[in-house]
Amino acid sequence: MKIHVTIAGRSYHMAEKLPPWMELPEGSSVDDALQHLAALMPAGAALDPHCLVAVSGAHLGTLQVHRPHTLCEGDELLVLAPVAGG
Amino acid sequence: MSQLTAEQWERYARQIGPGVLSRDGQERLSQATVFISRIGGMGGPAAMALAMAGVGSIIFAHGGRLISPDLNRQVLGSEDGLDQPRAPQFAARLQSINRFVTVEAIDREPDDEEATALARRSDVVLSSAPTFAERLRLNRAAVLAGVPLIDAAQWGMSGTLIAVQPGTTACLRCIYPRDPEFEEPFPVVGGISTAIGGLAALEAIKVLAHTGEPLFGRLWLIDAYRGQSSIVALTRDPQCPCCGGLGIGEETGGSA
């Protein structure tokens, strides 16, 4: 199945070369997708463990601590790095 | 009996009607107080929009002196004010926009106690602070005071907005159970600051004037770098150390 991936927030430019879609086996979990994503990150770059994780608009938690979730075809995985900034 | 003069009604005529504010909503807005910390890239345009819309009082906190790199986004600043304290000049600029608005300037970043006291004097807290420590402090203050919080944040050409109804929807601590690391200075282009600040003001106006559908319980991501936008329905943590229980958690260290 294919899911859409959005990396946003702080240092979003690091993910600029990542494909917007990810191919995963049916029944994959959000953890499977996040592991796959981590492997695609440029050398030396890693996602902040405090990133907010959401699937198709539903908040699951942070990269570090989140609820389990089984993905479906066409889901959007959003990984939002914390931003502050006044 | 209206509290507003004929001149004020004329001033706000373009924002009263179907799909915007009712006359009652304008009256409510004109009697409301908004506490904004800080009033730079996002807080400045937010304060300007609130002043133009005719909010009753703006209390803002922002310390330090204006420096040249601020002028890529801090719309209340000007070259004439470089090296001068921000608070008085920003207050004067705000007051020049609308004499019917009361402006109170605080020339420092409030600590926990002061932030909570200011939140208690307000109907909405608007956080546009540059660090997570300050964002979380304003979140605590709003939760403790039981006042809605509009949280604005930015990075590069993107930004986020969150609206918190304490005790009902997810607070900032529900979303970030541990303090994220923070880098300063961060890159930012003024256009996104103005956009996010303007939308933050609009959220405050909706809440105060009882119009539209406030963003409570949702995070709005605006990724202007890629021309994308996302909405996330936030989950409240019932064990949240800030807003768990009755909305007054351990982290706030006290009772309402």
Short mmCIF file of N, CA and C in Angstrom, two decimals, chain B residues 27-150:
data_model
loop_
_atom_site.label_atom_id
_atom_site.label_comp_id
_atom_site.label_asym_id
_atom_site.label_seq_id
_atom_site.Cartn_x
_atom_site.Cartn_y
_atom_site.Cartn_z
N GLU B 27 -19.54 44.44 20.44
CA GLU B 27 -19.60 44.97 21.82
C GLU B 27 -18.74 44.11 22.74
N ARG B 28 -18.88 42.78 22.58
CA ARG B 28 -18.08 41.86 23.45
C ARG B 28 -16.59 42.08 23.21
N LEU B 29 -16.22 42.18 21.93
CA LEU B 29 -14.81 42.39 21.59
C LEU B 29 -14.29 43.68 22.22
N SER B 30 -15.12 44.70 22.16
CA SER B 30 -14.70 46.02 22.64
C SER B 30 -14.60 46.08 24.16
N GLN B 31 -15.13 45.08 24.83
CA GLN B 31 -15.02 45.04 26.30
C GLN B 31 -13.99 44.02 26.77
N ALA B 32 -13.32 43.37 25.81
CA ALA B 32 -12.41 42.25 26.14
C ALA B 32 -10.96 42.71 26.26
N THR B 33 -10.21 41.91 27.02
CA THR B 33 -8.77 42.15 27.19
C THR B 33 -8.00 40.96 26.66
N VAL B 34 -6.97 41.23 25.87
CA VAL B 34 -6.09 40.17 25.36
C VAL B 34 -4.68 40.43 25.88
N PHE B 35 -4.09 39.40 26.45
CA PHE B 35 -2.69 39.47 26.89
C PHE B 35 -1.83 38.78 25.83
N ILE B 36 -0.85 39.50 25.29
CA ILE B 36 0.02 38.97 24.23
C ILE B 36 1.47 38.98 24.71
N SER B 37 2.11 37.85 24.59
CA SER B 37 3.55 37.77 24.86
C SER B 37 4.16 36.87 23.78
N ARG B 38 5.06 37.29 22.99
CA ARG B 38 5.60 38.64 22.85
C ARG B 38 4.98 39.33 21.65
N ILE B 39 5.55 40.46 21.26
CA ILE B 39 4.85 41.28 20.27
C ILE B 39 5.76 41.60 19.08
N GLY B 40 6.59 40.59 18.73
CA GLY B 40 7.55 40.74 17.63
C GLY B 40 6.97 40.30 16.30
N GLY B 41 7.57 39.26 15.72
CA GLY B 41 7.21 38.83 14.37
C GLY B 41 5.75 38.43 14.23
N MET B 42 5.26 37.60 15.13
CA MET B 42 3.86 37.16 15.06
C MET B 42 2.97 38.01 15.97
N GLY B 43 3.46 38.29 17.17
CA GLY B 43 2.66 39.05 18.13
C GLY B 43 2.38 40.47 17.68
N GLY B 44 3.32 41.05 16.91
CA GLY B 44 3.13 42.43 16.43
C GLY B 44 1.93 42.52 15.49
N PRO B 45 1.95 41.73 14.40
CA PRO B 45 0.77 41.79 13.52
C PRO B 45 -0.51 41.32 14.21
N ALA B 46 -0.38 40.41 15.16
CA ALA B 46 -1.57 39.99 15.91
C ALA B 46 -2.14 41.16 16.69
N ALA B 47 -1.25 41.89 17.37
CA ALA B 47 -1.70 43.05 18.15
C ALA B 47 -2.29 44.13 17.25
N MET B 48 -1.68 44.34 16.08
CA MET B 48 -2.21 45.34 15.15
C MET B 48 -3.62 44.95 14.70
N ALA B 49 -3.79 43.67 14.36
CA ALA B 49 -5.11 43.21 13.90
C ALA B 49 -6.15 43.35 15.00
N LEU B 50 -5.75 43.07 16.24
CA LEU B 50 -6.69 43.19 17.36
C LEU B 50 -7.03 44.66 17.62
N ALA B 51 -6.02 45.52 17.51
CA ALA B 51 -6.27 46.95 17.71
C ALA B 51 -7.21 47.47 16.61
N MET B 52 -6.93 47.08 15.37
CA MET B 52 -7.78 47.55 14.26
C MET B 52 -9.21 47.06 14.42
N ALA B 53 -9.35 45.82 14.93
CA ALA B 53 -10.68 45.23 15.08
C ALA B 53 -11.45 45.83 16.26
N GLY B 54 -10.74 46.54 17.14
CA GLY B 54 -11.42 47.22 18.23
C GLY B 54 -11.54 46.41 19.51
N VAL B 55 -10.56 45.55 19.79
CA VAL B 55 -10.55 44.88 21.10
C VAL B 55 -10.43 45.95 22.19
N GLY B 56 -11.02 45.69 23.34
CA GLY B 56 -11.02 46.73 24.38
C GLY B 56 -9.64 47.09 24.89
N SER B 57 -8.88 46.06 25.32
CA SER B 57 -7.56 46.31 25.90
C SER B 57 -6.56 45.28 25.39
N ILE B 58 -5.36 45.76 25.16
CA ILE B 58 -4.24 44.88 24.83
C ILE B 58 -3.19 45.08 25.90
N ILE B 59 -2.84 43.99 26.56
CA ILE B 59 -1.68 44.01 27.47
C ILE B 59 -0.60 43.22 26.76
N PHE B 60 0.54 43.82 26.54
CA PHE B 60 1.60 43.03 25.91
C PHE B 60 2.89 43.08 26.71
N ALA B 61 3.65 42.02 26.58
CA ALA B 61 4.95 41.92 27.26
C ALA B 61 6.02 41.67 26.23
N HIS B 62 7.02 42.51 26.24
CA HIS B 62 8.18 42.30 25.36
C HIS B 62 9.34 43.16 25.87
N GLY B 63 10.40 42.53 26.25
CA GLY B 63 11.56 43.26 26.75
C GLY B 63 12.56 43.55 25.65
N GLY B 64 13.69 44.12 26.04
CA GLY B 64 14.82 44.32 25.14
C GLY B 64 14.69 45.52 24.22
N ARG B 65 15.75 45.70 23.45
CA ARG B 65 15.82 46.82 22.51
C ARG B 65 15.72 46.30 21.08
N LEU B 66 15.17 47.12 20.22
CA LEU B 66 15.01 46.75 18.81
C LEU B 66 16.37 46.72 18.13
N ILE B 67 16.64 45.62 17.42
CA ILE B 67 17.91 45.50 16.68
C ILE B 67 17.60 45.28 15.20
N SER B 68 18.60 45.53 14.38
CA SER B 68 18.36 45.50 12.93
C SER B 68 17.77 44.18 12.43
N PRO B 69 18.27 43.00 12.89
CA PRO B 69 17.68 41.75 12.36
C PRO B 69 16.20 41.57 12.71
N ASP B 70 15.69 42.33 13.70
CA ASP B 70 14.25 42.24 14.03
C ASP B 70 13.39 42.78 12.88
N LEU B 71 13.97 43.70 12.10
CA LEU B 71 13.14 44.44 11.14
C LEU B 71 12.78 43.62 9.91
N ASN B 72 13.23 42.36 9.83
CA ASN B 72 12.76 41.53 8.71
C ASN B 72 11.36 40.99 8.99
N ARG B 73 10.85 41.18 10.24
CA ARG B 73 9.54 40.61 10.57
C ARG B 73 8.75 41.40 11.60
N GLN B 74 9.39 42.22 12.41
CA GLN B 74 8.68 42.89 13.51
C GLN B 74 8.03 44.17 12.99
N VAL B 75 6.77 44.04 12.57
CA VAL B 75 6.12 45.12 11.83
C VAL B 75 5.84 46.36 12.68
N LEU B 76 5.91 46.25 13.98
CA LEU B 76 5.71 47.43 14.82
C LEU B 76 6.99 48.26 14.95
N GLY B 77 8.09 47.72 14.44
CA GLY B 77 9.36 48.42 14.54
C GLY B 77 9.62 49.30 13.33
N SER B 78 10.64 50.15 13.46
CA SER B 78 11.05 51.01 12.34
C SER B 78 12.53 51.32 12.53
N GLU B 79 13.17 51.77 11.47
CA GLU B 79 14.60 52.11 11.58
C GLU B 79 14.83 53.23 12.60
N ASP B 80 13.87 54.12 12.73
CA ASP B 80 14.00 55.21 13.72
C ASP B 80 14.10 54.69 15.15
N GLY B 81 13.56 53.48 15.36
CA GLY B 81 13.52 52.97 16.73
C GLY B 81 14.65 52.01 17.07
N LEU B 82 15.60 51.83 16.14
CA LEU B 82 16.71 50.89 16.41
C LEU B 82 17.48 51.30 17.67
N ASP B 83 17.88 50.30 18.41
CA ASP B 83 18.64 50.46 19.66
C ASP B 83 17.80 51.07 20.80
N GLN B 84 16.53 51.27 20.56
CA GLN B 84 15.64 51.80 21.60
C GLN B 84 14.81 50.65 22.19
N PRO B 85 14.35 50.77 23.44
CA PRO B 85 13.49 49.72 24.01
C PRO B 85 12.27 49.49 23.13
N ARG B 86 11.92 48.22 22.97
CA ARG B 86 10.80 47.89 22.08
C ARG B 86 9.45 48.34 22.66
N ALA B 87 9.25 48.07 23.95
CA ALA B 87 7.90 48.21 24.51
C ALA B 87 7.28 49.59 24.29
N PRO B 88 7.98 50.70 24.63
CA PRO B 88 7.31 52.00 24.48
C PRO B 88 7.00 52.35 23.03
N GLN B 89 7.94 52.03 22.12
CA GLN B 89 7.69 52.41 20.72
C GLN B 89 6.61 51.52 20.10
N PHE B 90 6.58 50.25 20.49
CA PHE B 90 5.53 49.37 19.95
C PHE B 90 4.16 49.78 20.51
N ALA B 91 4.13 50.20 21.77
CA ALA B 91 2.87 50.65 22.37
C ALA B 91 2.36 51.91 21.66
N ALA B 92 3.28 52.83 21.38
CA ALA B 92 2.88 54.07 20.71
C ALA B 92 2.35 53.78 19.31
N ARG B 93 3.01 52.88 18.61
CA ARG B 93 2.54 52.52 17.25
C ARG B 93 1.15 51.89 17.31
N LEU B 94 0.95 51.00 18.28
CA LEU B 94 -0.36 50.35 18.42
C LEU B 94 -1.44 51.37 18.74
N GLN B 95 -1.11 52.26 19.67
CA GLN B 95 -2.09 53.27 20.07
C GLN B 95 -2.45 54.17 18.91
N SER B 96 -1.48 54.41 18.01
CA SER B 96 -1.73 55.30 16.86
C SER B 96 -2.71 54.67 15.87
N ILE B 97 -2.85 53.35 15.94
CA ILE B 97 -3.77 52.65 15.03
C ILE B 97 -5.22 52.88 15.46
N ASN B 98 -5.45 52.89 16.78
CA ASN B 98 -6.83 52.99 17.27
C ASN B 98 -6.84 53.57 18.68
N ARG B 99 -7.29 54.81 18.77
CA ARG B 99 -7.28 55.48 20.08
C ARG B 99 -8.33 54.92 21.03
N PHE B 100 -9.28 54.10 20.50
CA PHE B 100 -10.32 53.54 21.36
C PHE B 100 -9.84 52.31 22.12
N VAL B 101 -8.64 51.87 21.81
CA VAL B 101 -8.10 50.67 22.45
C VAL B 101 -7.14 51.09 23.57
N THR B 102 -7.24 50.41 24.70
CA THR B 102 -6.29 50.66 25.79
C THR B 102 -5.08 49.75 25.60
N VAL B 103 -3.91 50.33 25.63
CA VAL B 103 -2.68 49.55 25.43
C VAL B 103 -1.83 49.64 26.69
N GLU B 104 -1.46 48.49 27.21
CA GLU B 104 -0.59 48.44 28.40
C GLU B 104 0.66 47.66 28.03
N ALA B 105 1.82 48.29 28.17
CA ALA B 105 3.08 47.66 27.77
C ALA B 105 3.88 47.24 28.99
N ILE B 106 4.41 46.03 28.93
CA ILE B 106 5.27 45.52 30.01
C ILE B 106 6.63 45.24 29.39
N ASP B 107 7.65 45.89 29.91
CA ASP B 107 8.96 45.88 29.27
C ASP B 107 9.83 44.71 29.74
N ARG B 108 9.25 43.53 29.79
CA ARG B 108 10.00 42.34 30.21
C ARG B 108 9.18 41.10 29.89
N GLU B 109 9.83 39.94 29.97
CA GLU B 109 9.10 38.69 29.81
C GLU B 109 8.64 38.26 31.20
N PRO B 110 7.34 38.08 31.41
CA PRO B 110 6.83 37.77 32.74
C PRO B 110 7.29 36.39 33.22
N ASP B 111 7.51 36.28 34.53
CA ASP B 111 7.78 34.97 35.12
C ASP B 111 6.44 34.25 35.33
N ASP B 112 6.49 33.07 35.95
CA ASP B 112 5.27 32.27 36.13
C ASP B 112 4.17 33.05 36.85
N GLU B 113 4.57 33.68 37.95
CA GLU B 113 3.58 34.37 38.79
C GLU B 113 2.93 35.54 38.05
N GLU B 114 3.79 36.33 37.39
CA GLU B 114 3.25 37.49 36.67
C GLU B 114 2.41 37.07 35.47
N ALA B 115 2.88 36.03 34.77
CA ALA B 115 2.12 35.54 33.60
C ALA B 115 0.73 35.08 34.03
N THR B 116 0.65 34.39 35.16
CA THR B 116 -0.66 33.92 35.64
C THR B 116 -1.54 35.10 36.05
N ALA B 117 -0.94 36.09 36.72
CA ALA B 117 -1.71 37.27 37.11
C ALA B 117 -2.23 38.01 35.88
N LEU B 118 -1.41 38.10 34.84
CA LEU B 118 -1.83 38.79 33.62
C LEU B 118 -2.92 37.99 32.90
N ALA B 119 -2.78 36.66 32.91
CA ALA B 119 -3.80 35.81 32.27
C ALA B 119 -5.14 36.00 32.99
N ARG B 120 -5.09 36.15 34.30
CA ARG B 120 -6.33 36.31 35.08
C ARG B 120 -7.02 37.65 34.81
N ARG B 121 -6.26 38.61 34.32
CA ARG B 121 -6.86 39.91 33.97
C ARG B 121 -7.39 39.91 32.54
N SER B 122 -7.22 38.77 31.85
CA SER B 122 -7.50 38.74 30.41
C SER B 122 -8.62 37.79 30.06
N ASP B 123 -9.15 37.96 28.86
CA ASP B 123 -10.19 37.05 28.34
C ASP B 123 -9.59 36.05 27.38
N VAL B 124 -8.45 36.35 26.80
CA VAL B 124 -7.70 35.43 25.94
C VAL B 124 -6.22 35.71 26.15
N VAL B 125 -5.41 34.64 26.16
CA VAL B 125 -3.96 34.77 26.16
C VAL B 125 -3.47 34.40 24.77
N LEU B 126 -2.67 35.27 24.17
CA LEU B 126 -2.11 34.98 22.85
C LEU B 126 -0.60 34.82 23.01
N SER B 127 -0.12 33.61 22.79
CA SER B 127 1.30 33.32 22.95
C SER B 127 1.99 33.35 21.60
N SER B 128 2.96 34.23 21.48
CA SER B 128 3.80 34.24 20.27
C SER B 128 5.25 34.36 20.72
N ALA B 129 5.58 33.52 21.68
CA ALA B 129 6.89 33.56 22.32
C ALA B 129 7.92 32.75 21.53
N PRO B 130 9.18 33.16 21.58
CA PRO B 130 10.19 32.51 20.75
C PRO B 130 10.78 31.23 21.33
N THR B 131 10.52 30.92 22.58
CA THR B 131 11.11 29.70 23.16
C THR B 131 10.01 28.80 23.71
N PHE B 132 10.35 27.50 23.82
CA PHE B 132 9.37 26.57 24.38
C PHE B 132 9.13 26.84 25.86
N ALA B 133 10.16 27.29 26.55
CA ALA B 133 9.98 27.59 27.98
C ALA B 133 8.90 28.64 28.15
N GLU B 134 8.94 29.68 27.32
CA GLU B 134 7.93 30.74 27.42
C GLU B 134 6.57 30.26 26.95
N ARG B 135 6.55 29.48 25.88
CA ARG B 135 5.26 28.95 25.39
C ARG B 135 4.59 28.12 26.47
N LEU B 136 5.38 27.27 27.11
CA LEU B 136 4.81 26.41 28.15
C LEU B 136 4.41 27.22 29.39
N ARG B 137 5.13 28.30 29.67
CA ARG B 137 4.77 29.16 30.80
C ARG B 137 3.42 29.83 30.53
N LEU B 138 3.22 30.31 29.32
CA LEU B 138 1.95 30.95 28.98
C LEU B 138 0.83 29.92 28.96
N ASN B 139 1.14 28.71 28.53
CA ASN B 139 0.16 27.62 28.56
C ASN B 139 -0.28 27.34 30.00
N ARG B 140 0.69 27.25 30.90
CA ARG B 140 0.38 27.03 32.32
C ARG B 140 -0.48 28.16 32.87
N ALA B 141 -0.08 29.39 32.52
CA ALA B 141 -0.81 30.57 33.03
C ALA B 141 -2.25 30.54 32.55
N ALA B 142 -2.46 30.22 31.28
CA ALA B 142 -3.82 30.20 30.72
C ALA B 142 -4.64 29.09 31.37
N VAL B 143 -4.03 27.92 31.57
CA VAL B 143 -4.74 26.81 32.21
C VAL B 143 -5.12 27.18 33.63
N LEU B 144 -4.17 27.75 34.35
CA LEU B 144 -4.43 28.11 35.75
C LEU B 144 -5.52 29.18 35.86
N ALA B 145 -5.51 30.12 34.92
CA ALA B 145 -6.52 31.19 34.94
C ALA B 145 -7.84 30.74 34.32
N GLY B 146 -7.82 29.59 33.64
CA GLY B 146 -9.04 29.13 32.96
C GLY B 146 -9.43 30.01 31.79
N VAL B 147 -8.41 30.54 31.10
CA VAL B 147 -8.63 31.46 29.98
C VAL B 147 -8.16 30.81 28.68
N PRO B 148 -8.90 30.95 27.59
CA PRO B 148 -8.45 30.36 26.32
C PRO B 148 -7.06 30.86 25.91
N LEU B 149 -6.30 29.95 25.33
CA LEU B 149 -4.95 30.27 24.84
C LEU B 149 -4.91 30.09 23.33
N ILE B 150 -4.37 31.08 22.65
CA ILE B 150 -4.04 30.94 21.22
C ILE B 150 -2.52 30.90 21.15
#
